[in-house]
């Protein structure tokens, strides 16, 4: 199954959170119940949202800023998840992969930063049973995917989670961003997993609302007005016209904001899982990096 780039549904055909990523039809929603021996408490807690977090530079992990404070407050205010399913911009793959690593290492997948950053560890465990259950259920729906038992946690995972859940006690299942997926495919994948929010699973897309490293001005207080205008426009579409948001590449000169799309696509994964957007945090960092955090219910 392939998903061509630069395609989006019209207002009349936009997929809902209950529609399928593939043409196959499976009536039962995807569930996490098989991953836990005791499912008696699954329906006794409030539904979790889906989140989109702008993870910025890897140094986010050691910063104290308005962004990191917002992440910390979010983690404190949400019901404690049983597990986290996260799509990071920093795991692109040929096909959809799901990490089944029981002990994912903290991968310092960058260079040129201070020694303190390379000493950080985020020792959250994986959840192989949940990964296997997801892979089986997606495969049953005709969605090609495979398990990856070796995947480490890249900084798109641990840098924001270091503030969101600093104790690293919640199991993590990372899913990849297939290179052929566009905004619609990411949205539909998120829609497949939407019901997991009822089962105390926190779904996160980790990327950046704006991401042009060529425009970066390290630690500058200035704001790239073109990047700021883009995120204001996109947020309006998310609130009022989801098909228009999915067709984000119609925005004039969008490549000045996202020269490549991998940091924006996790937003649409979270959108598919929740749809109704609210703003948790908005700011800019290093001139051109939008650090917005959105909640989808």
Coordinates of C-alpha atoms in Angstrom, one line a residue:
X1 CA 0.0 0.0 0.0
X2 CA 1.4 3.4 -0.9
X3 CA 0.4 6.9 0.0
X4 CA 1.2 9.5 -2.6
X5 CA 2.6 12.9 -1.5
X6 CA 0.7 16.1 -1.8
X7 CA -2.8 14.7 -1.6
X8 CA -5.4 15.6 0.9
X9 CA -9.1 14.8 1.2
X10 CA -11.7 17.5 0.4
X11 CA -14.1 18.7 3.1
X12 CA -16.6 16.2 1.8
X13 CA -14.2 13.2 1.9
X14 CA -12.0 13.9 4.9
X15 CA -11.6 10.7 6.9
X16 CA -13.0 10.6 10.3
X17 CA -11.3 9.1 13.3
X18 CA -13.2 5.9 12.8
X19 CA -12.3 5.4 9.1
X20 CA -9.6 3.0 8.0
X21 CA -6.1 3.7 6.7
X22 CA -6.5 1.0 4.1
X23 CA -9.5 -0.2 2.1
X24 CA -10.1 -3.2 4.3
X25 CA -12.9 -3.1 6.9
X26 CA -12.5 -4.3 10.5
X27 CA -15.3 -3.3 12.8
X28 CA -13.5 -3.8 16.1
X29 CA -11.4 -0.9 17.1
X30 CA -7.7 -1.4 17.8
X31 CA -7.3 -2.2 21.5
X32 CA -4.4 -2.4 24.0
X33 CA -6.2 -4.9 26.2
X34 CA -4.2 -7.9 25.1
X35 CA -1.0 -6.3 26.4
X36 CA -2.1 -6.4 30.1
X37 CA -3.3 -9.4 32.1
X38 CA -5.6 -7.2 34.2
X39 CA -8.0 -5.1 32.0
X40 CA -10.6 -4.5 34.8
X41 CA -9.5 -0.9 35.3
X42 CA -9.2 0.1 31.7
X43 CA -12.5 1.9 31.5
X44 CA -12.4 3.4 35.0
X45 CA -10.2 6.4 34.2
X46 CA -10.7 9.5 32.1
X47 CA -9.8 9.4 28.5
X48 CA -6.3 10.7 27.7
X49 CA -5.7 13.2 24.9
X50 CA -3.3 13.0 22.1
X51 CA -0.4 15.5 22.1
X52 CA 1.8 17.2 19.6
X53 CA 5.0 18.5 21.1
X54 CA 7.6 20.6 19.4
X55 CA 10.8 19.2 20.7
X56 CA 13.2 21.8 19.3
X57 CA 16.9 21.3 19.7
X58 CA 18.3 18.3 21.7
X59 CA 19.3 20.8 24.4
X60 CA 15.6 21.0 25.3
X61 CA 16.3 18.1 27.7
X62 CA 18.6 20.3 29.9
X63 CA 16.7 23.6 29.5
X64 CA 14.4 25.4 31.9
X65 CA 12.1 27.5 29.8
X66 CA 8.4 28.3 29.2
X67 CA 8.3 25.2 26.9
X68 CA 9.8 22.8 29.4
X69 CA 7.5 24.2 32.2
X70 CA 4.5 23.6 29.9
X71 CA 5.6 20.0 29.4
X72 CA 6.1 19.5 33.1
X73 CA 2.6 20.9 33.9
X74 CA 1.0 18.7 31.3
X75 CA 2.5 15.6 32.8
X76 CA 1.4 16.6 36.2
X77 CA -2.1 17.4 35.2
X78 CA -2.9 14.4 33.0
X79 CA -4.0 11.0 34.4
X80 CA -1.0 8.7 34.6
X81 CA -0.8 6.7 31.3
X82 CA -0.3 2.9 31.2
X83 CA 2.0 3.5 28.2
X84 CA 3.0 6.0 25.7
X85 CA 2.9 5.5 21.9
X86 CA 5.1 8.1 20.2
X87 CA 6.0 9.1 16.6
X88 CA 9.2 11.0 16.4
X89 CA 10.4 13.0 13.4
X90 CA 13.8 11.3 13.9
X91 CA 12.7 7.8 13.0
X92 CA 12.1 7.6 9.3
X93 CA 11.8 4.2 7.7
X94 CA 11.0 2.6 4.4
X95 CA 7.9 0.9 6.0
X96 CA 6.0 1.4 9.1
X97 CA 7.9 0.0 12.1
X98 CA 7.0 -0.5 15.7
X99 CA 9.6 -0.7 18.4
X100 CA 9.4 -3.9 20.5
X101 CA 12.7 -3.3 22.3
X102 CA 12.1 -4.1 26.0
X103 CA 14.9 -1.8 27.1
X104 CA 15.5 0.9 24.6
X105 CA 18.7 2.8 25.1
X106 CA 19.0 6.5 25.2
X107 CA 20.4 7.5 21.8
X108 CA 22.3 10.7 21.6
X109 CA 21.6 11.1 17.9
X110 CA 23.3 14.5 17.4
X111 CA 26.7 16.2 17.6
X112 CA 28.2 19.5 18.6
X113 CA 26.5 20.0 22.0
X114 CA 27.9 20.2 25.5
X115 CA 29.1 17.2 27.4
X116 CA 26.2 17.4 29.9
X117 CA 23.7 16.5 27.1
X118 CA 25.5 13.3 26.3
X119 CA 25.3 12.1 29.9
X120 CA 21.6 12.2 30.0
X121 CA 19.8 8.9 30.3
X122 CA 16.1 8.3 30.0
X123 CA 15.7 4.7 31.2
X124 CA 12.0 4.1 30.4
X125 CA 11.3 0.5 29.4
X126 CA 9.6 -0.6 26.3
X127 CA 6.4 -2.7 26.0
X128 CA 6.9 -5.6 23.6
X129 CA 3.5 -7.1 24.2
X130 CA 1.8 -3.8 23.3
X131 CA 4.0 -3.4 20.2
X132 CA 3.2 -7.0 19.1
X133 CA -0.6 -6.4 19.7
X134 CA -0.5 -3.2 17.6
X135 CA 1.4 -4.8 14.8
X136 CA -1.0 -7.8 14.6
X137 CA -4.1 -5.5 14.6
X138 CA -2.7 -3.1 12.0
X139 CA -1.6 -6.0 9.8
X140 CA -5.2 -7.4 10.1
X141 CA -6.4 -4.1 8.6
X142 CA -4.0 -4.5 5.6
X143 CA -1.5 -2.0 6.9
X144 CA 2.1 -3.2 6.3
X145 CA 4.2 -2.9 9.4
X146 CA 6.9 -4.8 11.2
X147 CA 8.4 -5.0 14.7
X148 CA 11.9 -3.5 15.4
X149 CA 13.4 -5.2 18.5
X150 CA 16.6 -3.1 18.4
X151 CA 15.3 0.5 18.2
X152 CA 16.8 3.0 20.7
X153 CA 15.0 6.1 21.8
X154 CA 16.1 9.1 19.8
X155 CA 16.1 12.7 21.2
X156 CA 12.6 13.4 19.7
X157 CA 11.4 10.9 22.3
X158 CA 13.5 11.5 25.4
X159 CA 14.1 15.2 25.2
X160 CA 10.4 16.2 25.7
X161 CA 9.6 13.2 27.9
X162 CA 12.5 14.2 30.2
X163 CA 10.2 17.1 31.3
X164 CA 6.8 15.5 30.7
X165 CA 7.6 12.4 32.8
X166 CA 11.0 12.9 34.4
X167 CA 10.8 9.7 36.5
X168 CA 10.8 7.6 33.2
X169 CA 8.4 5.1 34.8
X170 CA 5.9 4.9 31.9
X171 CA 6.6 2.3 29.1
X172 CA 7.2 3.6 25.7
X173 CA 6.4 2.2 22.3
X174 CA 7.9 4.2 19.4
X175 CA 6.5 4.0 15.9
X176 CA 8.3 5.1 12.8
X177 CA 7.4 7.7 10.2
X178 CA 7.4 5.9 6.9
X179 CA 9.1 7.9 4.2
X180 CA 6.2 7.6 1.8
X181 CA 3.6 8.8 4.3
X182 CA 2.1 12.3 3.8
X183 CA -0.2 14.3 6.1
X184 CA -3.3 12.2 5.2
X185 CA -1.6 8.9 5.8
X186 CA -0.3 10.1 9.2
X187 CA -3.8 11.4 10.1
X188 CA -5.3 8.1 9.2
X189 CA -2.8 6.1 11.2
X190 CA -3.5 8.3 14.2
X191 CA -7.2 7.6 13.6
X192 CA -6.6 3.9 13.7
X193 CA -5.1 4.3 17.2
X194 CA -7.6 6.8 18.5
X195 CA -9.6 4.3 20.7
X196 CA -6.4 3.6 22.7
X197 CA -6.9 6.9 24.4
X198 CA -9.9 5.2 26.2
X199 CA -7.4 2.6 27.5
X200 CA -5.0 4.9 29.3
X201 CA -2.6 5.1 26.4
X202 CA -1.0 8.5 25.7
X203 CA -0.5 9.2 22.0
X204 CA 2.2 11.7 21.1
X205 CA 3.5 13.2 17.9
X206 CA 7.0 14.7 18.4
X207 CA 8.3 17.2 15.8
X208 CA 8.2 20.9 15.3
X209 CA 5.5 23.3 14.2
X210 CA 8.1 25.2 12.2
X211 CA 11.5 23.7 11.3
X212 CA 14.0 25.5 9.0
X213 CA 17.4 25.0 10.4
X214 CA 18.9 27.3 7.7
X215 CA 17.0 30.2 9.3
X216 CA 18.2 29.3 12.8
X217 CA 19.8 32.0 15.0
X218 CA 21.1 30.2 18.1
X219 CA 19.7 31.7 21.3
X220 CA 18.4 34.8 19.5
X221 CA 15.4 36.6 21.0
X222 CA 14.2 37.6 17.6
X223 CA 11.2 35.9 15.9
X224 CA 11.1 34.7 12.3
X225 CA 7.8 36.4 11.3
X226 CA 7.3 34.1 8.3
X227 CA 7.5 31.0 10.6
X228 CA 5.2 32.7 13.1
X229 CA 2.7 33.5 10.4
X230 CA 2.7 29.9 9.2
X231 CA 1.9 28.5 12.6
X232 CA -0.9 31.0 13.2
X233 CA -2.4 30.0 9.9
X234 CA -2.1 26.3 10.5
X235 CA -3.6 26.5 14.0
X236 CA -6.6 28.3 12.5
X237 CA -7.0 25.5 10.0
X238 CA -6.7 22.9 12.7
X239 CA -9.5 24.6 14.6
X240 CA -11.9 25.3 11.7
X241 CA -11.0 23.2 8.6
X242 CA -9.1 19.9 9.0
X243 CA -9.0 19.1 5.3
X244 CA -7.3 22.5 4.7
X245 CA -4.8 21.8 7.5
X246 CA -4.0 18.4 5.8
X247 CA -3.4 20.3 2.6
X248 CA -0.8 22.5 4.4
X249 CA 1.6 22.5 1.4
X250 CA -0.8 25.0 -0.4
X251 CA 0.6 27.6 2.0
X252 CA 2.7 30.1 0.0
X253 CA 6.4 29.4 0.2
X254 CA 5.9 26.6 2.7
X255 CA 9.4 25.3 2.0
X256 CA 10.7 28.4 3.7
X257 CA 9.1 27.0 6.9
X258 CA 9.5 23.3 6.3
X259 CA 12.2 22.5 3.7
X260 CA 11.3 18.8 4.4
X261 CA 8.1 17.6 6.0
X262 CA 9.3 15.1 8.7
X263 CA 9.0 17.5 11.6
X264 CA 5.5 18.5 10.8
X265 CA 4.0 15.1 9.9
X266 CA 3.8 13.9 13.6
X267 CA 1.3 16.7 14.1
X268 CA -1.2 15.0 11.8
X269 CA -0.6 11.7 13.6
X270 CA -1.8 13.3 16.8
X271 CA -4.6 15.1 15.0
X272 CA -6.0 11.8 13.7
X273 CA -6.1 10.4 17.2
X274 CA -7.9 13.4 18.7
X275 CA -9.1 16.0 16.2
X276 CA -10.3 18.8 18.5
X277 CA -7.3 21.0 19.1
X278 CA -6.5 23.2 22.1
X279 CA -3.2 25.1 22.7
X280 CA -1.1 24.1 25.6
X281 CA 1.8 26.3 24.8
X282 CA 3.1 28.7 22.1
X283 CA 6.5 30.2 21.6
X284 CA 9.5 30.6 19.3
X285 CA 13.1 29.6 20.0
X286 CA 16.3 30.3 18.2
X287 CA 14.5 32.7 15.9
X288 CA 12.9 30.1 13.6
X289 CA 11.9 27.1 15.7
X290 CA 8.2 27.1 16.7
X291 CA 7.9 25.4 20.1
X292 CA 4.1 25.0 20.2
X293 CA 2.4 22.2 22.1
X294 CA -1.1 21.1 21.2
X295 CA -3.6 18.9 22.8
X296 CA -6.2 16.9 20.8
X297 CA -9.3 15.5 22.4

